[in-house]
PDB file of C-alpha atoms in Angstrom:
ATOM      1  CA  THR A   1      -0.057   0.201   0.170  1.00  0.00           C
ATOM      2  CA  ARG A   2       1.210   3.304  -0.619  1.00  0.00           C
ATOM      3  CA  GLN A   3      -1.081   4.489   2.332  1.00  0.00           C
ATOM      4  CA  PRO A   4      -0.134   2.773   5.078  1.00  0.00           C
ATOM      5  CA  ASP A   5      -1.947   5.417   7.697  1.00  0.00           C
ATOM      6  CA  THR A   6      -4.996   3.758   6.304  1.00  0.00           C
ATOM      7  CA  LEU A   7      -3.677   0.125   7.697  1.00  0.00           C
ATOM      8  CA  GLY A   8      -2.943   1.714  11.363  1.00  0.00           C
ATOM      9  CA  PHE A   9       0.809   2.845  10.759  1.00  0.00           C
ATOM     10  CA  SER A  10       0.291   6.590  11.476  1.00  0.00           C
ATOM     11  CA  ASP A  11       2.316   8.287  13.939  1.00  0.00           C
ATOM     12  CA  VAL A  12      -0.422   7.946  16.611  1.00  0.00           C
ATOM     13  CA  LEU A  13      -1.567   3.896  16.370  1.00  0.00           C
ATOM     14  CA  PRO A  14       1.522   1.837  15.372  1.00  0.00           C
ATOM     15  CA  PHE A  15       2.955  -0.460  18.071  1.00  0.00           C
ATOM     16  CA  ARG A  16       6.595  -0.783  17.669  1.00  0.00           C
ATOM     17  CA  VAL A  17       8.419  -3.948  19.019  1.00  0.00           C
ATOM     18  CA  ARG A  18      12.025  -4.222  19.550  1.00  0.00           C
ATOM     19  CA  LEU A  19      13.848  -7.447  20.377  1.00  0.00           C
ATOM     20  CA  PHE A  20      17.479  -7.432  21.671  1.00  0.00           C
ATOM     21  CA  GLN A  21      19.520 -10.090  22.575  1.00  0.00           C
ATOM     22  CA  GLU A  22      21.757  -8.593  25.162  1.00  0.00           C
ATOM     23  CA  ASN A  23      22.542  -5.337  23.881  1.00  0.00           C
ATOM     24  CA  HIS A  24      22.245  -6.220  20.102  1.00  0.00           C
ATOM     25  CA  LEU A  25      19.118  -5.787  18.013  1.00  0.00           C
ATOM     26  CA  VAL A  26      18.473  -8.702  16.323  1.00  0.00           C
ATOM     27  CA  GLU A  27      14.576  -7.772  15.331  1.00  0.00           C
ATOM     28  CA  HIS A  28      12.114  -5.027  15.304  1.00  0.00           C
ATOM     29  CA  PHE A  29       8.832  -4.686  13.665  1.00  0.00           C
ATOM     30  CA  GLU A  30       5.522  -2.596  13.651  1.00  0.00           C
ATOM     31  CA  LEU A  31       2.309  -3.647  14.401  1.00  0.00           C
ATOM     32  CA  GLY A  32      -0.802  -1.881  12.701  1.00  0.00           C
ATOM     33  CA  ALA A  33      -4.797  -2.042  12.829  1.00  0.00           C
ATOM     34  CA  GLU A  34      -6.642  -5.481  14.116  1.00  0.00           C
ATOM     35  CA  ILE A  35      -9.173  -6.649  11.833  1.00  0.00           C
ATOM     36  CA  PHE A  36     -11.447  -9.479  11.080  1.00  0.00           C
ATOM     37  CA  GLU A  37     -10.634 -11.348   7.864  1.00  0.00           C
ATOM     38  CA  ASN A  38     -13.029 -13.926   6.523  1.00  0.00           C
ATOM     39  CA  GLY A  39     -13.884 -14.068  10.242  1.00  0.00           C
ATOM     40  CA  GLN A  40     -10.549 -14.678  11.942  1.00  0.00           C
ATOM     41  CA  ALA A  41      -8.594 -12.323  13.852  1.00  0.00           C
ATOM     42  CA  ALA A  42      -5.806 -10.875  12.162  1.00  0.00           C
ATOM     43  CA  THR A  43      -3.364  -7.705  12.177  1.00  0.00           C
ATOM     44  CA  TYR A  44      -0.853  -5.608  10.037  1.00  0.00           C
ATOM     45  CA  LEU A  45       2.447  -6.412  10.076  1.00  0.00           C
ATOM     46  CA  ARG A  46       5.246  -3.893   8.870  1.00  0.00           C
ATOM     47  CA  LEU A  47       9.277  -5.152   9.038  1.00  0.00           C
ATOM     48  CA  PRO A  48      11.514  -2.066   8.663  1.00  0.00           C
ATOM     49  CA  MET A  49      13.965  -4.526   6.800  1.00  0.00           C
ATOM     50  CA  HIS A  50      11.186  -5.690   4.152  1.00  0.00           C
ATOM     51  CA  GLU A  51       9.318  -4.172   1.820  1.00  0.00           C
ATOM     52  CA  GLY A  52       5.288  -4.036   2.194  1.00  0.00           C
ATOM     53  CA  VAL A  53       2.853  -4.591   4.893  1.00  0.00           C
ATOM     54  CA  TYR A  54       1.821  -7.962   5.618  1.00  0.00           C
ATOM     55  CA  LEU A  55      -1.458  -9.340   6.985  1.00  0.00           C
ATOM     56  CA  VAL A  56      -0.754 -11.819   9.832  1.00  0.00           C
ATOM     57  CA  PRO A  57      -2.968 -14.114  11.852  1.00  0.00           C
ATOM     58  CA  GLY A  58      -4.110 -13.069  15.361  1.00  0.00           C
ATOM     59  CA  HIS A  59      -4.607  -9.958  17.492  1.00  0.00           C
ATOM     60  CA  LEU A  60      -0.804  -9.475  18.289  1.00  0.00           C
ATOM     61  CA  ARG A  61      -1.419  -6.073  19.840  1.00  0.00           C
ATOM     62  CA  ARG A  62      -2.834  -7.700  22.678  1.00  0.00           C
ATOM     63  CA  VAL A  63       0.327  -9.994  23.165  1.00  0.00           C
ATOM     64  CA  PHE A  64       2.553  -7.042  23.338  1.00  0.00           C
ATOM     65  CA  GLY A  65       0.641  -4.770  24.642  1.00  0.00           C
ATOM     66  CA  ARG A  66       1.561  -5.512  28.586  1.00  0.00           C
ATOM     67  CA  SER A  67       2.938  -3.679  31.574  1.00  0.00           C
ATOM     68  CA  ILE A  68       6.015  -4.463  33.324  1.00  0.00           C
ATOM     69  CA  ASP A  69       3.800  -5.836  36.511  1.00  0.00           C
ATOM     70  CA  GLU A  70       2.323  -8.712  34.314  1.00  0.00           C
ATOM     71  CA  PHE A  71       5.815 -10.344  34.276  1.00  0.00           C
ATOM     72  CA  ARG A  72       6.505  -9.450  38.031  1.00  0.00           C
ATOM     73  CA  ALA A  73       5.660 -12.291  40.262  1.00  0.00           C
ATOM     74  CA  LYS A  74       2.529 -12.173  42.430  1.00  0.00           C
ATOM     75  CA  THR A  75       2.765 -15.178  44.592  1.00  0.00           C
ATOM     76  CA  VAL A  76       2.602 -14.569  48.127  1.00  0.00           C
ATOM     77  CA  VAL A  77       2.053 -17.628  50.065  1.00  0.00           C
ATOM     78  CA  GLU A  78       2.762 -21.105  48.516  1.00  0.00           C
ATOM     79  CA  THR A  79       2.801 -23.541  51.600  1.00  0.00           C
ATOM     80  CA  ALA A  80      -0.496 -25.788  51.832  1.00  0.00           C
ATOM     81  CA  PRO A  81      -2.094 -25.313  54.840  1.00  0.00           C
ATOM     82  CA  GLU A  82      -2.306 -28.847  55.954  1.00  0.00           C
ATOM     83  CA  ALA A  83       1.616 -28.749  55.686  1.00  0.00           C
ATOM     84  CA  VAL A  84       1.844 -26.211  58.486  1.00  0.00           C
ATOM     85  CA  CYS A  85       2.798 -27.565  61.665  1.00  0.00           C
ATOM     86  CA  ARG A  86       4.497 -24.383  63.624  1.00  0.00           C
ATOM     87  CA  ILE A  87       2.916 -20.959  63.659  1.00  0.00           C
ATOM     88  CA  SER A  88       5.307 -17.952  65.427  1.00  0.00           C
ATOM     89  CA  ILE A  89       3.219 -14.438  65.743  1.00  0.00           C
ATOM     90  CA  GLY A  90       4.956 -11.543  66.317  1.00  0.00           C
ATOM     91  CA  GLU A  91       2.731  -8.139  66.884  1.00  0.00           C
ATOM     92  CA  ALA A  92       4.049  -4.797  67.012  1.00  0.00           C
ATOM     93  CA  GLY A  93       5.439  -4.293  70.681  1.00  0.00           C
ATOM     94  CA  MET A  94       5.371  -7.734  71.961  1.00  0.00           C
ATOM     95  CA  ALA A  95       7.306 -10.830  71.997  1.00  0.00           C
ATOM     96  CA  PRO A  96       6.789 -13.625  69.832  1.00  0.00           C
ATOM     97  CA  VAL A  97       4.029 -16.300  70.526  1.00  0.00           C
ATOM     98  CA  LEU A  98       4.729 -19.885  69.030  1.00  0.00           C
ATOM     99  CA  TRP A  99       1.532 -22.267  68.259  1.00  0.00           C
ATOM    100  CA  VAL A 100       2.525 -25.619  67.709  1.00  0.00           C
ATOM    101  CA  LYS A 101       0.390 -28.485  66.184  1.00  0.00           C
ATOM    102  CA  ASN A 102      -0.162 -31.381  67.986  1.00  0.00           C
ATOM    103  CA  ASP A 103      -1.083 -34.276  65.721  1.00  0.00           C
ATOM    104  CA  SER A 104      -2.542 -36.339  68.726  1.00  0.00           C
ATOM    105  CA  THR A 105      -5.041 -34.317  70.103  1.00  0.00           C
ATOM    106  CA  ARG A 106      -5.747 -32.149  66.626  1.00  0.00           C
ATOM    107  CA  ARG A 107      -5.249 -29.049  68.585  1.00  0.00           C
ATOM    108  CA  TRP A 108      -2.543 -26.102  68.426  1.00  0.00           C
ATOM    109  CA  GLU A 109      -0.978 -25.166  71.658  1.00  0.00           C
ATOM    110  CA  SER A 110       0.887 -21.944  72.583  1.00  0.00           C
ATOM    111  CA  SER A 111       4.064 -21.566  74.191  1.00  0.00           C
ATOM    112  CA  GLU A 112       2.537 -18.530  76.259  1.00  0.00           C
ATOM    113  CA  THR A 113      -0.824 -19.397  77.252  1.00  0.00           C
ATOM    114  CA  ASP A 114      -3.012 -22.549  78.581  1.00  0.00           C
ATOM    115  CA  TRP A 115      -5.252 -21.579  75.174  1.00  0.00           C
ATOM    116  CA  THR A 116      -5.358 -24.381  72.934  1.00  0.00           C
ATOM    117  CA  LEU A 117      -7.182 -24.078  69.362  1.00  0.00           C
ATOM    118  CA  SER A 118      -8.681 -26.532  67.072  1.00  0.00           C
ATOM    119  CA  ASP A 119      -6.937 -27.680  64.157  1.00  0.00           C
ATOM    120  CA  ASP A 120     -10.105 -26.636  62.193  1.00  0.00           C
ATOM    121  CA  SER A 121      -9.562 -22.786  63.076  1.00  0.00           C
ATOM    122  CA  ALA A 122      -6.171 -22.722  62.345  1.00  0.00           C
ATOM    123  CA  GLN A 123      -6.717 -24.483  58.891  1.00  0.00           C
ATOM    124  CA  THR A 124      -9.311 -21.934  57.977  1.00  0.00           C
ATOM    125  CA  TRP A 125      -7.015 -19.161  59.002  1.00  0.00           C
ATOM    126  CA  LEU A 126      -4.143 -20.592  56.703  1.00  0.00           C
ATOM    127  CA  SER A 127      -6.438 -21.044  53.617  1.00  0.00           C
ATOM    128  CA  MET A 128      -7.341 -17.517  54.084  1.00  0.00           C
ATOM    129  CA  LEU A 129      -3.563 -16.553  53.475  1.00  0.00           C
ATOM    130  CA  ARG A 130      -3.722 -17.908  49.653  1.00  0.00           C
ATOM    131  CA  ARG A 131      -6.274 -14.984  48.928  1.00  0.00           C
ATOM    132  CA  LEU A 132      -3.106 -12.456  49.367  1.00  0.00           C
ATOM    133  CA  ASN A 133      -2.042 -13.910  46.095  1.00  0.00           C
ATOM    134  CA  HIS A 134      -2.104 -11.903  42.755  1.00  0.00           C
ATOM    135  CA  GLY A 135      -3.133  -8.709  44.769  1.00  0.00           C
ATOM    136  CA  PRO A 136      -1.937  -5.566  43.517  1.00  0.00           C
ATOM    137  CA  PHE A 137       1.611  -4.148  44.094  1.00  0.00           C
ATOM    138  CA  ALA A 138       1.975  -1.714  46.846  1.00  0.00           C
ATOM    139  CA  ASP A 139       4.791   0.112  45.048  1.00  0.00           C
ATOM    140  CA  ASN A 140       4.161   3.260  47.020  1.00  0.00           C
ATOM    141  CA  PHE A 141       5.620   1.729  50.256  1.00  0.00           C
ATOM    142  CA  ASP A 142       8.404   3.418  51.771  1.00  0.00           C
ATOM    143  CA  GLU A 143      10.893   0.462  52.977  1.00  0.00           C
ATOM    144  CA  SER A 144      12.319   3.140  55.374  1.00  0.00           C
ATOM    145  CA  SER A 145       9.190   3.243  57.652  1.00  0.00           C
ATOM    146  CA  ALA A 146       9.090  -0.550  57.811  1.00  0.00           C
ATOM    147  CA  SER A 147      10.107  -0.739  61.486  1.00  0.00           C
ATOM    148  CA  LYS A 148       7.415   1.559  62.737  1.00  0.00           C
ATOM    149  CA  THR A 149       4.329   0.522  60.420  1.00  0.00           C
ATOM    150  CA  ARG A 150       4.652  -3.322  61.022  1.00  0.00           C
ATOM    151  CA  ILE A 151       1.863  -4.606  62.929  1.00  0.00           C
ATOM    152  CA  THR A 152       2.347  -8.121  62.595  1.00  0.00           C
ATOM    153  CA  ARG A 153       4.946 -10.948  61.611  1.00  0.00           C
ATOM    154  CA  PHE A 154       4.036 -14.495  61.019  1.00  0.00           C
ATOM    155  CA  ARG A 155       6.628 -17.445  60.695  1.00  0.00           C
ATOM    156  CA  LEU A 156       5.065 -20.539  59.286  1.00  0.00           C
ATOM    157  CA  GLU A 157       7.250 -23.701  59.468  1.00  0.00           C
ATOM    158  CA  SER A 158       5.903 -26.655  57.469  1.00  0.00           C
ATOM    159  CA  VAL A 159       6.620 -30.248  58.222  1.00  0.00           C
ATOM    160  CA  ASP A 160       9.458 -30.303  55.486  1.00  0.00           C
ATOM    161  CA  SER A 161      11.304 -27.613  57.879  1.00  0.00           C
ATOM    162  CA  VAL A 162      10.226 -25.189  55.044  1.00  0.00           C
ATOM    163  CA  LEU A 163      10.194 -21.570  56.440  1.00  0.00           C
ATOM    164  CA  LEU A 164       7.936 -18.767  55.586  1.00  0.00           C
ATOM    165  CA  THR A 165       7.636 -15.352  56.883  1.00  0.00           C
ATOM    166  CA  LEU A 166       5.150 -12.850  56.524  1.00  0.00           C
ATOM    167  CA  ASP A 167       4.988  -9.364  57.321  1.00  0.00           C
ATOM    168  CA  PHE A 168       1.984  -7.091  57.898  1.00  0.00           C
ATOM    169  CA  PHE A 169       2.256  -3.231  57.696  1.00  0.00           C
ATOM    170  CA  TYR A 170      -0.625  -0.738  58.542  1.00  0.00           C
ATOM    171  CA  LEU A 171      -0.395   2.718  56.913  1.00  0.00           C
ATOM    172  CA  LYS A 172      -2.306   5.320  58.227  1.00  0.00           C
ATOM    173  CA  PRO A 173      -3.239   8.323  56.488  1.00  0.00           C
ATOM    174  CA  PRO A 174      -0.009  10.635  57.136  1.00  0.00           C
ATOM    175  CA  GLU A 175       1.802   8.184  55.822  1.00  0.00           C
ATOM    176  CA  VAL A 176       0.588   7.904  52.037  1.00  0.00           C
ATOM    177  CA  PRO A 177       2.524   9.063  49.219  1.00  0.00           C
ATOM    178  CA  GLU A 178       1.926  12.701  48.029  1.00  0.00           C
ATOM    179  CA  ASP A 179       2.342  11.512  44.478  1.00  0.00           C
ATOM    180  CA  LEU A 180      -0.744   9.405  43.645  1.00  0.00           C
ATOM    181  CA  SER A 181      -0.081   8.759  39.908  1.00  0.00           C
ATOM    182  CA  ILE A 182       1.329   5.273  40.469  1.00  0.00           C
ATOM    183  CA  LEU A 183      -1.601   4.238  42.680  1.00  0.00           C
ATOM    184  CA  ARG A 184      -4.086   5.670  40.018  1.00  0.00           C
ATOM    185  CA  SER A 185      -2.058   4.027  37.117  1.00  0.00           C
ATOM    186  CA  LYS A 186      -3.084   0.516  38.864  1.00  0.00           C
ATOM    187  CA  ARG A 187      -6.511   1.365  38.985  1.00  0.00           C
ATOM    188  CA  LEU A 188      -6.732   0.842  42.933  1.00  0.00           C
ATOM    189  CA  PRO A 189     -10.040   2.266  44.135  1.00  0.00           C
ATOM    190  CA  ASP A 190      -8.575   3.066  47.242  1.00  0.00           C
ATOM    191  CA  LEU A 191      -5.490   3.926  48.923  1.00  0.00           C
ATOM    192  CA  PRO A 192      -4.033   0.688  50.668  1.00  0.00           C
ATOM    193  CA  VAL A 193      -4.041   0.847  54.291  1.00  0.00           C
ATOM    194  CA  TYR A 194      -2.466  -2.822  54.660  1.00  0.00           C
ATOM    195  CA  VAL A 195       0.486  -3.942  52.947  1.00  0.00           C
ATOM    196  CA  VAL A 196       2.295  -7.572  52.932  1.00  0.00           C
ATOM    197  CA  GLN A 197       5.462  -8.690  52.212  1.00  0.00           C
ATOM    198  CA  SER A 198       6.757 -12.513  52.097  1.00  0.00           C
ATOM    199  CA  SER A 199      10.005 -14.221  51.971  1.00  0.00           C
ATOM    200  CA  ARG A 200       8.846 -16.148  48.907  1.00  0.00           C
ATOM    201  CA  ASN A 201       8.739 -12.979  47.058  1.00  0.00           C
ATOM    202  CA  PRO A 202      10.953 -10.501  49.346  1.00  0.00           C
ATOM    203  CA  LEU A 203      11.229  -8.165  46.222  1.00  0.00           C
ATOM    204  CA  ASN A 204       7.866  -6.975  46.179  1.00  0.00           C
ATOM    205  CA  TYR A 205       5.212  -5.096  48.430  1.00  0.00           C
ATOM    206  CA  PHE A 206       1.372  -6.033  48.032  1.00  0.00           C
ATOM    207  CA  ALA A 207      -1.560  -3.879  48.922  1.00  0.00           C
ATOM    208  CA  VAL A 208      -4.350  -5.937  50.810  1.00  0.00           C
ATOM    209  CA  THR A 209      -7.313  -4.276  49.305  1.00  0.00           C
ATOM    210  CA  ASP A 210      -9.552  -6.312  51.352  1.00  0.00           C
ATOM    211  CA  THR A 211      -9.379  -4.611  55.117  1.00  0.00           C
ATOM    212  CA  ASN A 212     -11.587  -7.439  56.409  1.00  0.00           C
ATOM    213  CA  LEU A 213      -9.394  -9.883  55.107  1.00  0.00           C
ATOM    214  CA  ALA A 214      -6.337  -8.212  56.777  1.00  0.00           C
ATOM    215  CA  ARG A 215      -7.951  -7.499  59.804  1.00  0.00           C
ATOM    216  CA  LEU A 216      -8.743 -11.521  60.454  1.00  0.00           C
ATOM    217  CA  LEU A 217      -5.416 -12.714  59.298  1.00  0.00           C
ATOM    218  CA  CYS A 218      -3.688 -10.300  61.590  1.00  0.00           C
ATOM    219  CA  PHE A 219      -5.852 -10.075  64.615  1.00  0.00           C
ATOM    220  CA  GLY A 220      -8.009 -13.065  64.514  1.00  0.00           C
ATOM    221  CA  TRP A 221      -8.252 -16.678  65.582  1.00  0.00           C
ATOM    222  CA  TRP A 222      -5.662 -16.750  68.137  1.00  0.00           C
ATOM    223  CA  ARG A 223      -7.505 -14.844  70.071  1.00  0.00           C
ATOM    224  CA  PRO A 224     -10.712 -16.750  71.067  1.00  0.00           C
ATOM    225  CA  VAL A 225     -11.841 -14.643  74.134  1.00  0.00           C
ATOM    226  CA  SER A 226     -10.627 -11.138  73.298  1.00  0.00           C
ATOM    227  CA  PRO A 227     -12.506  -9.125  70.661  1.00  0.00           C
ATOM    228  CA  VAL A 228     -10.531  -7.946  67.750  1.00  0.00           C
ATOM    229  CA  PRO A 229      -8.493  -4.968  68.471  1.00  0.00           C
ATOM    230  CA  SER A 230      -8.364  -1.991  65.792  1.00  0.00           C
ATOM    231  CA  ALA A 231      -5.052  -1.446  64.010  1.00  0.00           C
ATOM    232  CA  ASP A 232      -4.674   2.053  65.880  1.00  0.00           C
ATOM    233  CA  SER A 233      -4.659   0.035  69.022  1.00  0.00           C
ATOM    234  CA  ILE A 234      -1.894  -2.477  67.913  1.00  0.00           C
ATOM    235  CA  LEU A 235       0.343   0.237  67.191  1.00  0.00           C
ATOM    236  CA  HIS A 236      -0.066   2.338  69.668  1.00  0.00           C
ATOM    237  CA  ARG A 237       0.580  -0.363  72.734  1.00  0.00           C
TER     238      ARG A 237
END
């Protein structure tokens, strides 16, 4: 064609892809408009080193139209609930409490109190941890404030001695970033109040958008008598 702009190769629409091997450019091409040809999806393709425009199968713009977040691991918890045998709970300002599963009684016993908890309750809580996977990244989190915003640390040990550490952080309104553009680009409906980091994925912080889930995980199953406290009360003990 002598009118490539009619096929989606104007200055606005083209999608340019460059492929490198180390620092060497090995291929580059442009994607134009997507159409349906004989009932099949197709995309106009232009190879700068070749003459002409090609029509190739598939909607290729969708293949390459990705953000960097789509290539980042979103796994927080992989450990199977039934494999966990020891749980250490360290709340802000308090010494860690160890809970150990007693296979004979099917109860969890505490190192600090006379309480015992049913295995069903523990398994329900451990299963809820899986809901932290695939959450939005909390790239606004300031790592330098981790020590003062951490409210709970869990250490989960499985029967095969695999250790998983989960840190939960609570961000009060003064601690949210001045620049909200990153959060808005991720389409978060509200500013994240709870953030979690996992030793399974230590380079990333995740926003826990379900605040009820965060409260149940952080202030829950090991308190059979006392009411669930607020995050503010935990932070100001």
